[in-house]
Short mmCIF file of C-alpha atoms in Angstrom, two decimals:
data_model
loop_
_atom_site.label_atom_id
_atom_site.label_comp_id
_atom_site.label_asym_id
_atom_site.label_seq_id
_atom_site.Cartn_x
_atom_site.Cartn_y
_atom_site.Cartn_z
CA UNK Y 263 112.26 187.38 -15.18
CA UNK Y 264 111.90 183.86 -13.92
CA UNK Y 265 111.84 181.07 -15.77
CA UNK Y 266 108.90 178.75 -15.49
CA UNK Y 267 110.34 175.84 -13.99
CA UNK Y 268 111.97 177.70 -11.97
CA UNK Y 269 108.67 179.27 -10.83
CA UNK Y 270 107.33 175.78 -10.58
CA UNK Y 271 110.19 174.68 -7.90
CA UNK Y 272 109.71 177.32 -5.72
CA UNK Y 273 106.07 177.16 -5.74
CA UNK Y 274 106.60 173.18 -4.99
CA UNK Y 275 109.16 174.31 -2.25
CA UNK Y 276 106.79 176.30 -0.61
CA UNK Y 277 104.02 174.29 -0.95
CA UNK Y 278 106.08 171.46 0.89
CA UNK Y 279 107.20 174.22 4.16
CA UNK Y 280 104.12 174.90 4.26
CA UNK Y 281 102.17 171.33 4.12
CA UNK Y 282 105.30 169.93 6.91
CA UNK Y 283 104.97 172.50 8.84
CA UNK Y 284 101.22 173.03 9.24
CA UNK Y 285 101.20 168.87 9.48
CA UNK Y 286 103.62 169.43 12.45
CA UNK Y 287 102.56 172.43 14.28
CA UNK Y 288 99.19 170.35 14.05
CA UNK Y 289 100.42 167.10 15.72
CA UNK Y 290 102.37 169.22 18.37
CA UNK Y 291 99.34 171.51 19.33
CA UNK Y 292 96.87 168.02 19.83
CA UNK Y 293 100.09 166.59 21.36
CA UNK Y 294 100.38 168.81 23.74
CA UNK Y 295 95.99 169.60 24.17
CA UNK Y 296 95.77 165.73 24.77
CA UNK Y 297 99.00 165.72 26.91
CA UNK Y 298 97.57 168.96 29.14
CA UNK Y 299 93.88 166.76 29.05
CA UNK Y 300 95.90 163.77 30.61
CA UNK Y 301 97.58 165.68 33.34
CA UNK Y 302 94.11 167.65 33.82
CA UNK Y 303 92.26 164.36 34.08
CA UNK Y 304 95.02 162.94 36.35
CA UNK Y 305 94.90 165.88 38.44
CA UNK Y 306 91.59 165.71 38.77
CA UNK Y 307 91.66 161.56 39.56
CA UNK Y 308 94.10 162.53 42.24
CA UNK Y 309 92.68 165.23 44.01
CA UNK Y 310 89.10 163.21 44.13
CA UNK Y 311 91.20 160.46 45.56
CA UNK Y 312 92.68 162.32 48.17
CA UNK Y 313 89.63 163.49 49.14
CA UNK Y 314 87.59 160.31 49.34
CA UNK Y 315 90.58 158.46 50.99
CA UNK Y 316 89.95 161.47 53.31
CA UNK Y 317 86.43 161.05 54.08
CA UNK Y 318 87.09 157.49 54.06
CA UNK Y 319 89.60 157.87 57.32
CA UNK Y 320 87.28 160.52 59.38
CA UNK Y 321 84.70 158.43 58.87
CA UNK Y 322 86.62 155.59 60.50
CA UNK Y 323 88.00 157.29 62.94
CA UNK Y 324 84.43 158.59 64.00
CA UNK Y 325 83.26 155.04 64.13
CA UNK Y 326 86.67 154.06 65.96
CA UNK Y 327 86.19 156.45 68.71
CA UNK Y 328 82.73 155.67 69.04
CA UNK Y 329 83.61 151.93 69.21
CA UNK Y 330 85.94 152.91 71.87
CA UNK Y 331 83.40 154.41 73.49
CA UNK Y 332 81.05 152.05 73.65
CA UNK Y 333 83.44 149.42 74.67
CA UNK Y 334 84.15 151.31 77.67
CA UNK Y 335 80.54 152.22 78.33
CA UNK Y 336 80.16 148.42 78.40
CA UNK Y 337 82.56 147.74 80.89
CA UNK Y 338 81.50 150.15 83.05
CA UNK Y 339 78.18 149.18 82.26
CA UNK Y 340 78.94 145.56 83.13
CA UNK Y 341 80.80 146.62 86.34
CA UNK Y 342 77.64 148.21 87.46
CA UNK Y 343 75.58 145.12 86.88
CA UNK Y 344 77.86 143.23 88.70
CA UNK Y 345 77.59 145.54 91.84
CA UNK Y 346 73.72 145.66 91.14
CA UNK Y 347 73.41 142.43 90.80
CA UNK Y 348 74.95 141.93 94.15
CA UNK Y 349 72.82 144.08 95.93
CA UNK Y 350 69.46 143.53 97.01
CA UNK Y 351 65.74 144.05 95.38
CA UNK Y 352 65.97 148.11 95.25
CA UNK Y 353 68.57 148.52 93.18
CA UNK Y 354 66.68 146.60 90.13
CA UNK Y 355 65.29 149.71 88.46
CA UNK Y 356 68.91 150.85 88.06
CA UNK Y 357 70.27 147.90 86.24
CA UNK Y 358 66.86 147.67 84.15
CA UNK Y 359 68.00 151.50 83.35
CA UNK Y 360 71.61 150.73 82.48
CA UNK Y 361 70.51 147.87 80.27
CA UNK Y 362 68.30 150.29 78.31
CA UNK Y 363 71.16 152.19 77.98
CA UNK Y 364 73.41 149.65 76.60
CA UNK Y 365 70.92 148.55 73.83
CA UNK Y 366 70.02 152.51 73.09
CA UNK Y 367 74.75 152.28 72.51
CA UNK Y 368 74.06 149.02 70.53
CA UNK Y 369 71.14 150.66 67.86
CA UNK Y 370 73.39 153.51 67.64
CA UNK Y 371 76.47 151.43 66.83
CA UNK Y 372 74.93 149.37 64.38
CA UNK Y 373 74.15 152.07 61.76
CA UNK Y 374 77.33 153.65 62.12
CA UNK Y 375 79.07 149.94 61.30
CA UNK Y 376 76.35 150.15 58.02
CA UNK Y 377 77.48 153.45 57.20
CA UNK Y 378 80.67 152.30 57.24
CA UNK Y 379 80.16 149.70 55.02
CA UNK Y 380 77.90 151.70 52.32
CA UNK Y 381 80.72 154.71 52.26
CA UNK Y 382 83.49 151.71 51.19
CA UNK Y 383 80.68 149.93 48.70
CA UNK Y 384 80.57 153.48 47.35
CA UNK Y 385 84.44 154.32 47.24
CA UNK Y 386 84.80 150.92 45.45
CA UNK Y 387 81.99 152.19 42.55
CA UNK Y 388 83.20 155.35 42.12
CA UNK Y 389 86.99 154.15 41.61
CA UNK Y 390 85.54 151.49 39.29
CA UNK Y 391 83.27 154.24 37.33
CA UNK Y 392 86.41 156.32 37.28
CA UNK Y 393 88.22 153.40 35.78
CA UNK Y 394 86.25 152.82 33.07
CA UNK Y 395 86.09 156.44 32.01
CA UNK Y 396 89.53 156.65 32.29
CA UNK Y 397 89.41 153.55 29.30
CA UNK Y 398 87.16 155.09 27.47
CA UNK Y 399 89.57 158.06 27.26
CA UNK Y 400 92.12 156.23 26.01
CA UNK Y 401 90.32 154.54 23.79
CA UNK Y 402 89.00 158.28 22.36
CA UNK Y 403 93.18 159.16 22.22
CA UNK Y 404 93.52 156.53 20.56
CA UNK Y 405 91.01 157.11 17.78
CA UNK Y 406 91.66 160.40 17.65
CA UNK Y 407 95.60 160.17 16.69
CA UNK Y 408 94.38 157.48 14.03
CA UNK Y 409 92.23 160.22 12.56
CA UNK Y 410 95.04 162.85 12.70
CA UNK Y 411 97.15 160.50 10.98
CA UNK Y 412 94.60 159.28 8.63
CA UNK Y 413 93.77 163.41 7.53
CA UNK Y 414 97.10 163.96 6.87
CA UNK Y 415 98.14 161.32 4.94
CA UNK Y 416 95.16 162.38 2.96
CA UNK Y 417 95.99 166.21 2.67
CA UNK Y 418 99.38 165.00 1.79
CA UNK Y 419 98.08 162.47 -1.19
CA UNK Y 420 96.04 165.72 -2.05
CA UNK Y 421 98.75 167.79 -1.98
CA UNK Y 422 100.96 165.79 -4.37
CA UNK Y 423 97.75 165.35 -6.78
CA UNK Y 424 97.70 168.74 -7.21
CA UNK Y 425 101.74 169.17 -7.74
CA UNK Y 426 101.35 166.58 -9.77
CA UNK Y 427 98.71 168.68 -11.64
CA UNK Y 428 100.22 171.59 -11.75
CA UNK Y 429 103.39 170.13 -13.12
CA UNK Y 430 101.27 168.77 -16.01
CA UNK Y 431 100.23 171.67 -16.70
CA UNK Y 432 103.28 173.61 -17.49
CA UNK Y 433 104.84 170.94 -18.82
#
């Protein structure tokens, strides 16, 4: 048979393994959950990135090539009125027709140069938005390893209450 105290050590010993380990296998799992979250979220940040910095270059190369376009459309446009505006009276139906045409490429061009501008405004919120999320995360972390800590220093207090306790008892 065992002897009390020695009951009472092993108990205490066992208590302890188990309190440590539980404490660490704790910390490691919401180590890792939080670490896996972080990559997740950074994934996520990336990819969403990536794909507005995409949308961001068609889009500007759409307006580019229409600006290219247009440019060219002008010269030839200009060209014409030039040879138009050398020739005599007949010919004045033609350049009021090519001049339509030029400010029917100038109303289309100015909404693309808006779009433009409105697909950056909203690049620039949604990085900001994503910003500030990406605080408030941190901030959450942050509270959450306090708790962690905080609960375990608890259990632990509890822990050697009740040691304490049961010493007192045998004793």
């Amino acid at each position: 048979m065992q002897t009390p105290k020695h009951q009472q050590a092993q108990l205490q010993t066992t208590s302890s393994n188990i309190s440590s380990s539980f404490s660490s296998m704790d910390i490691q799992s919401i180590e890792a959950k939080d670490e896996e979250m972080s990559r997740s979220a950074l994934n996520t940040f990336r990819l969403k990135e990536e794909e507005i910095e995409k949308k961001k270059m068609e889009v500007s190369q759409k307006v580019q090539a229409q600006l290219g376009r247009v440019e060219e459309e002008t010269k030839r446009l200009a060209e014409i009125r030039e040879e138009l505006e050398s020739l005599t009276d007949p010919t004045m139906k033609e350049v009021a027709s090519v001049r339509k045409k030029i400010d029917i490429v100038n109303k289309e061009l100015k909404p693309l140069g808006q779009t433009c501008q409105k697909k950056e405004k909203e690049y620039k919120d949604a990085l900001e938005a994503f910003n500030e999320k990406n605080k408030v995360k941190a901030q959450l972390i942050g509270r959450l390893m306090e708790l962690v800590s905080e609960s375990e220093k608890l259990r632990m207090k509890k822990l050697e209450e009740l040691s304490k306790h049961i010493d007192s008892m045998h004793l």
